[in-house]
Each structure stands twice: as C-alpha cells, then as structure tokens.
PDB file of N, CA and C in Angstrom:
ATOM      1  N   UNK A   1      38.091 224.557   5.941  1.00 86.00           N
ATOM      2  CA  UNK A   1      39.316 225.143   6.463  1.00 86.00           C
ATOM      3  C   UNK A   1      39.793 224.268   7.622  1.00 86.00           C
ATOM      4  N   UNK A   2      41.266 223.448   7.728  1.00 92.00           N
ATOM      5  CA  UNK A   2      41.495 223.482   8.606  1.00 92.00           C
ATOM      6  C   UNK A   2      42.173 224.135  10.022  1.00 92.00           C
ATOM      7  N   UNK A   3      41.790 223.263  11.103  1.00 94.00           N
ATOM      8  CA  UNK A   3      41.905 224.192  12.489  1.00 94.00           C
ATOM      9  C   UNK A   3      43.099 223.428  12.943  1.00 94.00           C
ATOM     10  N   UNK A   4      44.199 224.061  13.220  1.00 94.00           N
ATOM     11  CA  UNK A   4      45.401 223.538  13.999  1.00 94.00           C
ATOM     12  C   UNK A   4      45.044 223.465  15.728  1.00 94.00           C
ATOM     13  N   UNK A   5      45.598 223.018  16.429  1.00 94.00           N
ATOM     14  CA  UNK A   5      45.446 223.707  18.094  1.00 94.00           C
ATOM     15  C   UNK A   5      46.894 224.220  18.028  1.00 94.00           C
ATOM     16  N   UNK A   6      47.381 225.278  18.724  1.00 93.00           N
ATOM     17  CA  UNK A   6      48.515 225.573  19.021  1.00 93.00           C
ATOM     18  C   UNK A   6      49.890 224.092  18.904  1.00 93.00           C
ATOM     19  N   UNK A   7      49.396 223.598  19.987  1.00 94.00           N
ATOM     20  CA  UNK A   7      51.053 222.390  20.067  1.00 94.00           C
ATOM     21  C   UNK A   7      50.520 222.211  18.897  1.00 94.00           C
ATOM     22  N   UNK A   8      49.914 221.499  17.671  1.00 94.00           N
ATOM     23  CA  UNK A   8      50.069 221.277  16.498  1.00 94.00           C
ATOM     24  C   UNK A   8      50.477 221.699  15.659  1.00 94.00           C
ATOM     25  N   UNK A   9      50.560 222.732  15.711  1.00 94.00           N
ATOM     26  CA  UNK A   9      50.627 223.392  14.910  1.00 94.00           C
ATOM     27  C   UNK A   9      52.512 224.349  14.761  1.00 94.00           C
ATOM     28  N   UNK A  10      53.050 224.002  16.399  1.00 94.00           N
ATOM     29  CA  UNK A  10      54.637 224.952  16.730  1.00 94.00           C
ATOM     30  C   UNK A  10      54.867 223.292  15.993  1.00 94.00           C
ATOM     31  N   UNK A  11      54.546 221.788  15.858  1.00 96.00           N
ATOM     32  CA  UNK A  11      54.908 220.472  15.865  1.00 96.00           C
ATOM     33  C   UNK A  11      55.040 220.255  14.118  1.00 96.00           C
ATOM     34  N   UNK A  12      54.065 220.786  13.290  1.00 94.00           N
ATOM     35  CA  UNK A  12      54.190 220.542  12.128  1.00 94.00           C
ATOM     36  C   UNK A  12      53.433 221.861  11.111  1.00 94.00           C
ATOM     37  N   UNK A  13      54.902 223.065  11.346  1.00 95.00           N
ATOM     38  CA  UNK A  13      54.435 223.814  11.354  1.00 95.00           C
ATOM     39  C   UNK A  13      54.352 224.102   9.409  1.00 95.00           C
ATOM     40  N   UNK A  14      55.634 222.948   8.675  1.00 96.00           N
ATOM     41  CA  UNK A  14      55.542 222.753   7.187  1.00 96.00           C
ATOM     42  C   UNK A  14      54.230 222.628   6.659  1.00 96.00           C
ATOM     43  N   UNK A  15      53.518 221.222   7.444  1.00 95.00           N
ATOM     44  CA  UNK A  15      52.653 221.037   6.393  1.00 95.00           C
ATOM     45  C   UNK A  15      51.462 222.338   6.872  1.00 95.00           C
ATOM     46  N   UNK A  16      51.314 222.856   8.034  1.00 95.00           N
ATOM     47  CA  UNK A  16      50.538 224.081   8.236  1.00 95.00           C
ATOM     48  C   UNK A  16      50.288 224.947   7.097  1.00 95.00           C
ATOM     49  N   UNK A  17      51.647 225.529   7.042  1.00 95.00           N
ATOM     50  CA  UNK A  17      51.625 226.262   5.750  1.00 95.00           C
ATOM     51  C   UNK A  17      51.376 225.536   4.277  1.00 95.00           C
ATOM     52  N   UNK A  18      51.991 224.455   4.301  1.00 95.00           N
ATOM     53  CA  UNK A  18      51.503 223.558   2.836  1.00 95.00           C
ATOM     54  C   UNK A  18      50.090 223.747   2.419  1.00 95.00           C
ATOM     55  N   UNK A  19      48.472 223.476   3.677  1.00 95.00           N
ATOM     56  CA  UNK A  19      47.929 223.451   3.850  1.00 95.00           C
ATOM     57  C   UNK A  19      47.050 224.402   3.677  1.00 95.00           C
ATOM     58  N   UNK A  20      47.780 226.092   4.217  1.00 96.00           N
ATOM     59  CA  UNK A  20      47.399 227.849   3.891  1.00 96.00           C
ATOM     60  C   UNK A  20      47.469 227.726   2.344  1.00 96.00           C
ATOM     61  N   UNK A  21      48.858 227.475   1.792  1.00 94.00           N
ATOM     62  CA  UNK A  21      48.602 227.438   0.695  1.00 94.00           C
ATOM     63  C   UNK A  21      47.837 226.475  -0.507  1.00 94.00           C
ATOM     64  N   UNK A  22      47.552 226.126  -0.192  1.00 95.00           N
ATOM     65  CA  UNK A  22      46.798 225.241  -0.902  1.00 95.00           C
ATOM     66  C   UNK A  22      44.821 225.324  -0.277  1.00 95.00           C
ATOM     67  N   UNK A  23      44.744 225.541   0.673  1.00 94.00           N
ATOM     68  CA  UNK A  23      43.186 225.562   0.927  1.00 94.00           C
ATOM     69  C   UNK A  23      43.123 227.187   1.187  1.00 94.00           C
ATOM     70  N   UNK A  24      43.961 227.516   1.325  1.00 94.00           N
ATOM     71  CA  UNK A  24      43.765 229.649   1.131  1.00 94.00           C
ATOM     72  C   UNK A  24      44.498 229.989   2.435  1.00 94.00           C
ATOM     73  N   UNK A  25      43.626 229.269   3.692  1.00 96.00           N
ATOM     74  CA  UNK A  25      43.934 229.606   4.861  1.00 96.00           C
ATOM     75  C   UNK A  25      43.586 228.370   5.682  1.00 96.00           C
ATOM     76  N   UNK A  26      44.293 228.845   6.551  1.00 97.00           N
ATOM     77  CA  UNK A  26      44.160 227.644   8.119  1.00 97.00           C
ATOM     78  C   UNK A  26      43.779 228.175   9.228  1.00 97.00           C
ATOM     79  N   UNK A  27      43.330 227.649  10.291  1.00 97.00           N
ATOM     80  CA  UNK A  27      43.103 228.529  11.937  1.00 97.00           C
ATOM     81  C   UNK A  27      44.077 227.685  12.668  1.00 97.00           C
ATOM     82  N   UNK A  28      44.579 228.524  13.741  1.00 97.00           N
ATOM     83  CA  UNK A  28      45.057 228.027  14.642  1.00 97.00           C
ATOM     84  C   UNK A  28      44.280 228.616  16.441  1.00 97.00           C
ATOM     85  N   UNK A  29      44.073 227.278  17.357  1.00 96.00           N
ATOM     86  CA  UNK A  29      43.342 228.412  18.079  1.00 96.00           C
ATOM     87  C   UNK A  29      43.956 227.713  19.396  1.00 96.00           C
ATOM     88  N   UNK A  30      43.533 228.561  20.208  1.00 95.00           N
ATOM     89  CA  UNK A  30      44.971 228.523  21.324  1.00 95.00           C
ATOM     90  C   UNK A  30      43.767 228.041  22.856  1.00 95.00           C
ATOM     91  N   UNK A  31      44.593 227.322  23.738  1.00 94.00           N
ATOM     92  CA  UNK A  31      43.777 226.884  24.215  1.00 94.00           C
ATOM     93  C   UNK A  31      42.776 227.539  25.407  1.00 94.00           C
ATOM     94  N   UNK A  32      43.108 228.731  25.194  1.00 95.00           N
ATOM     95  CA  UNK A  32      42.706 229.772  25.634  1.00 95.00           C
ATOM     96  C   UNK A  32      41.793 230.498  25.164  1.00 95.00           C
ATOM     97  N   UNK A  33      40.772 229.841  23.430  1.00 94.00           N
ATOM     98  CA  UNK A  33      39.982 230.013  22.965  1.00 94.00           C
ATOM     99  C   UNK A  33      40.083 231.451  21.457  1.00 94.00           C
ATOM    100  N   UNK A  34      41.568 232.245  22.178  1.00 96.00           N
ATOM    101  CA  UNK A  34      41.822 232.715  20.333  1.00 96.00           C
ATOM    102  C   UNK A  34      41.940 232.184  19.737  1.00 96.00           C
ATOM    103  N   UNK A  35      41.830 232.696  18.017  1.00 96.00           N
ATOM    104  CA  UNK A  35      41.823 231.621  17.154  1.00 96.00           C
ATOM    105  C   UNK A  35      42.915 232.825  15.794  1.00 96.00           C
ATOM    106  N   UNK A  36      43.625 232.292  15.560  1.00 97.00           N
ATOM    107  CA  UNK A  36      44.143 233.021  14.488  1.00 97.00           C
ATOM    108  C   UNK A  36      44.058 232.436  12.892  1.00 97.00           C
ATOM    109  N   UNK A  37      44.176 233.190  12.354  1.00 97.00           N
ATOM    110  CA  UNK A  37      44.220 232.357  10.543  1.00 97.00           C
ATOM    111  C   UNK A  37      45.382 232.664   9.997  1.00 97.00           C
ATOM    112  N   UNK A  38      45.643 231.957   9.517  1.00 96.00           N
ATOM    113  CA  UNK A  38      47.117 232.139   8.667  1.00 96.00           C
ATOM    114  C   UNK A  38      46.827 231.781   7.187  1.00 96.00           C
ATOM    115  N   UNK A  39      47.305 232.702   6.190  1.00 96.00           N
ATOM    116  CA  UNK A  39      47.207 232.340   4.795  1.00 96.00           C
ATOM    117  C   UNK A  39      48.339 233.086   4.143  1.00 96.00           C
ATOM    118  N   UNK A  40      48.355 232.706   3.254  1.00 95.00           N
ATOM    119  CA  UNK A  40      49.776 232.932   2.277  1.00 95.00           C
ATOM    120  C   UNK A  40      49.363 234.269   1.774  1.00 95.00           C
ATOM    121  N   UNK A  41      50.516 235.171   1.295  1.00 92.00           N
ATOM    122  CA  UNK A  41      50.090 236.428   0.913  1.00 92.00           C
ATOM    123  C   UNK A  41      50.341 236.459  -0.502  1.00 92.00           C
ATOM    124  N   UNK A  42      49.557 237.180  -0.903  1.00 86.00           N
ATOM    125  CA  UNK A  42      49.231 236.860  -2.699  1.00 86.00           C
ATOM    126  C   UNK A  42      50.683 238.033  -3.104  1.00 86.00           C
ATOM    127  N   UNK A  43      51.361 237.156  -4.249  1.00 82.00           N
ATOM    128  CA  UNK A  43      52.238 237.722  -5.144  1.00 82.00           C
ATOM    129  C   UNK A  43      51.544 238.693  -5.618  1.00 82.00           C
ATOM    130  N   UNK A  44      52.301 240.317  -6.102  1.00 84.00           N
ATOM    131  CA  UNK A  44      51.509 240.721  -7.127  1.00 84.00           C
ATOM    132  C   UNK A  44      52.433 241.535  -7.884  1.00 84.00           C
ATOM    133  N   UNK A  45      52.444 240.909  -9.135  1.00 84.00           N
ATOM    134  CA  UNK A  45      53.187 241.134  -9.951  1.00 84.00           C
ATOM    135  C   UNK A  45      53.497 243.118 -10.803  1.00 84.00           C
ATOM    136  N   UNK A  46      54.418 243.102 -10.803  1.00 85.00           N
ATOM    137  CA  UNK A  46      54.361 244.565 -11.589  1.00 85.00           C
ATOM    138  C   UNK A  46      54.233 245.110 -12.557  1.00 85.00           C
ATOM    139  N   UNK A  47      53.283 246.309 -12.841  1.00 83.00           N
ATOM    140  CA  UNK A  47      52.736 246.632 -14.098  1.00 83.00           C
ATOM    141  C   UNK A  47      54.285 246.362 -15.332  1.00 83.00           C
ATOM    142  N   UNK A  48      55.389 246.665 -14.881  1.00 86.00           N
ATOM    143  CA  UNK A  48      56.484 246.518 -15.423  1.00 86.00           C
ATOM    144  C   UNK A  48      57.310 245.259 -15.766  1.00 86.00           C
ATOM    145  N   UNK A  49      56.318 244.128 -15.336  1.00 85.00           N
ATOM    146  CA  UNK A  49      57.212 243.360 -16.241  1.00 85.00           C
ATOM    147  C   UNK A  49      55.788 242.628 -17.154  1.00 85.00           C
ATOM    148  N   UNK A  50      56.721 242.241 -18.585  1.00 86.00           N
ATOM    149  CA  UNK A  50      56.284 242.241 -19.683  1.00 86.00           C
ATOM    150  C   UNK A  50      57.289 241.409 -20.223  1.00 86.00           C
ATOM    151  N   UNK A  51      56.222 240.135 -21.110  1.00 87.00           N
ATOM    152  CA  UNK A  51      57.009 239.021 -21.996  1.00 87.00           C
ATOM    153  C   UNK A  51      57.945 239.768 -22.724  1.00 87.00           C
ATOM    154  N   UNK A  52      58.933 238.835 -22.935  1.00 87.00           N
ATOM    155  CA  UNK A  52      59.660 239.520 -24.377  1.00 87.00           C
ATOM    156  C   UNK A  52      59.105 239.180 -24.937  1.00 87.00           C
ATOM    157  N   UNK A  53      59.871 239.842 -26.431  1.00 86.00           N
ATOM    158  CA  UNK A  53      59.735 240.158 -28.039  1.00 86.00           C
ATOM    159  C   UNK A  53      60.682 238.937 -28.374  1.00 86.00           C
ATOM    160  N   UNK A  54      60.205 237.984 -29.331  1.00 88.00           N
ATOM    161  CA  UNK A  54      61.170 237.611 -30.171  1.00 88.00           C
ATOM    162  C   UNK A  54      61.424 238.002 -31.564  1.00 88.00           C
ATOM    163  N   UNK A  55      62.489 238.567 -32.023  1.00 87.00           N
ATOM    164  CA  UNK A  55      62.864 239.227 -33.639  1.00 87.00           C
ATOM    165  C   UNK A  55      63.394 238.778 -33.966  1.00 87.00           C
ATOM    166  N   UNK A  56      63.892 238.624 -35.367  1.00 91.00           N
ATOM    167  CA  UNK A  56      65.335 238.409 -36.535  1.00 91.00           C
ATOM    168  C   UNK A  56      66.266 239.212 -36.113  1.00 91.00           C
ATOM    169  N   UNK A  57      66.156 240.527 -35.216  1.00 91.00           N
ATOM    170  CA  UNK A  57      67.697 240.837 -35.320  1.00 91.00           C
ATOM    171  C   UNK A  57      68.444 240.788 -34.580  1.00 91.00           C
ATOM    172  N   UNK A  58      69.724 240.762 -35.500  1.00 93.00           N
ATOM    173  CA  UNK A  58      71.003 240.733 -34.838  1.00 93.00           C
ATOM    174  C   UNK A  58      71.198 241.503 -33.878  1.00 93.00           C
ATOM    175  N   UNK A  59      72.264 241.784 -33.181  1.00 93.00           N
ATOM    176  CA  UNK A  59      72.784 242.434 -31.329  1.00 93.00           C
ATOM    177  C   UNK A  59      73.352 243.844 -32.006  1.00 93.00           C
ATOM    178  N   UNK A  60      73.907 243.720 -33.737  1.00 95.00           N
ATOM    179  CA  UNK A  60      74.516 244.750 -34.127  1.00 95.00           C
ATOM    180  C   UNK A  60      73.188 245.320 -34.730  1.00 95.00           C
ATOM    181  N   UNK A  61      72.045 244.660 -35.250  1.00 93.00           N
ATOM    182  CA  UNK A  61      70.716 245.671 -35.831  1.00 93.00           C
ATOM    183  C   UNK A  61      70.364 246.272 -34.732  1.00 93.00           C
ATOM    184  N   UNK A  62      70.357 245.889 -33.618  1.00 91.00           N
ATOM    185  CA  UNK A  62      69.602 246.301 -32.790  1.00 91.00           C
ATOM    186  C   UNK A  62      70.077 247.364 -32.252  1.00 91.00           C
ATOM    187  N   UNK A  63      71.768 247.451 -31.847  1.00 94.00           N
ATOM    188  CA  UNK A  63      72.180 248.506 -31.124  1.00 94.00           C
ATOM    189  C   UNK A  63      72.371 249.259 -32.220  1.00 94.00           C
ATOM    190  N   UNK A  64      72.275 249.697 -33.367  1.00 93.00           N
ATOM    191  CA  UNK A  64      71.878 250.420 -34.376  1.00 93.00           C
ATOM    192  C   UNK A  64      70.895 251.003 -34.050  1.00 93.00           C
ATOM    193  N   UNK A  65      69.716 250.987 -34.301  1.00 91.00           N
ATOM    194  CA  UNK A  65      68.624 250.965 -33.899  1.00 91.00           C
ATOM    195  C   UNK A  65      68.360 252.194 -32.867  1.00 91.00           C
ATOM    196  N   UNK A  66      69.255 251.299 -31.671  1.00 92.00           N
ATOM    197  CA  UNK A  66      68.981 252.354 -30.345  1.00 92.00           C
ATOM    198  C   UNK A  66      69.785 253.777 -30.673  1.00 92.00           C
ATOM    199  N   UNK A  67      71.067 253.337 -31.018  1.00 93.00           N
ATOM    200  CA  UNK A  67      71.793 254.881 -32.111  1.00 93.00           C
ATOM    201  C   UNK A  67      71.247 255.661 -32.953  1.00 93.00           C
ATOM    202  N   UNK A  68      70.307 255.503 -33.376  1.00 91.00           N
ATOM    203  CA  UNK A  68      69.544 256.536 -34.503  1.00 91.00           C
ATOM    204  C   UNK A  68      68.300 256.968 -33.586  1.00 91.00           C
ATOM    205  N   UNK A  69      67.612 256.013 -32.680  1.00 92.00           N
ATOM    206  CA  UNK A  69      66.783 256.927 -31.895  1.00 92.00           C
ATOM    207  C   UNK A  69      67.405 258.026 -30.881  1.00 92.00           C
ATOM    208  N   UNK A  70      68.425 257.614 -30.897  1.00 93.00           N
ATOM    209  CA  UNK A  70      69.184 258.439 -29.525  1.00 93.00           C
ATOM    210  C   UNK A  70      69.216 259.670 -30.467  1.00 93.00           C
ATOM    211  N   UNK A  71      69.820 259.414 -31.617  1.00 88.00           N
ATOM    212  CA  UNK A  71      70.688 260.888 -32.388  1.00 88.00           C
ATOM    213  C   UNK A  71      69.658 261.727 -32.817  1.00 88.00           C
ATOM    214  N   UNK A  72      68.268 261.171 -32.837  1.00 73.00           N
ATOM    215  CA  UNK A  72      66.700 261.781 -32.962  1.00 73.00           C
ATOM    216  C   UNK A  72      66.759 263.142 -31.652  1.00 73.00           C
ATOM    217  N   UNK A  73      67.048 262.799 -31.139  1.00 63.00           N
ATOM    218  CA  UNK A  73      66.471 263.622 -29.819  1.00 63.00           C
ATOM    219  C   UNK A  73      67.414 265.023 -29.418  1.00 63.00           C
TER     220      UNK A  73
END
C-alpha cells in the first residue's frame, strides 16, 4: 500500500486516487502522525438490471403480445 504525506498528496491528488483504485487503497498521514486511507467505493449493481433478450420479433409482435396479456387480467 502506498503512503502519501499530506503536501503530496493536496500536490498530486489524480494519481492518489489512480493509485486507491488500482492497489484498493492508499494512506495518507499527516505530519502530525494521523494517518488516513482512502479507497474507492465499490459499485454495486442492482438486483434489477438484467441482460437483454434477443428475439425474431417484430415491434408490432411484440406490442401484440403485451395486448393479449393485458386483456388476460
């Protein structure tokens, strides 16, 4: 993991983060002996999205389709 010092880190603060992301996390520690970590926060995707479907039909099979389930109900 690398360790930033503070001025290094307000100085090149791009590749800092380039760096979180790619090695997980970084420290930064102040010369005052805190030390903080910085890392990228994980995406997380939603149960709701889902590949499409590719089919043969047409825009008119299809909204067909949704018309006869509708008239079901």
């Amino acid at each position: 993991m690398k360790v930033y010092t503070y001025s290094q880190a307000r100085q090149k603060l791009a590749k800092l983060l380039d760096d979180a992301r790619q090695e997980g996390q970084v420290q930064i520690k102040r010369r005052d002996g805190q030390t903080f970590i910085i890392k990228p926060v994980e995406e997380k995707e939603s149960p709701l999205d889902i590949a499409g479907v590719s089919t043969d039909l047409t825009l008119d099979e299809l909204n067909e389709a949704v018309r006869e389930s509708r008239e079901r109900i």
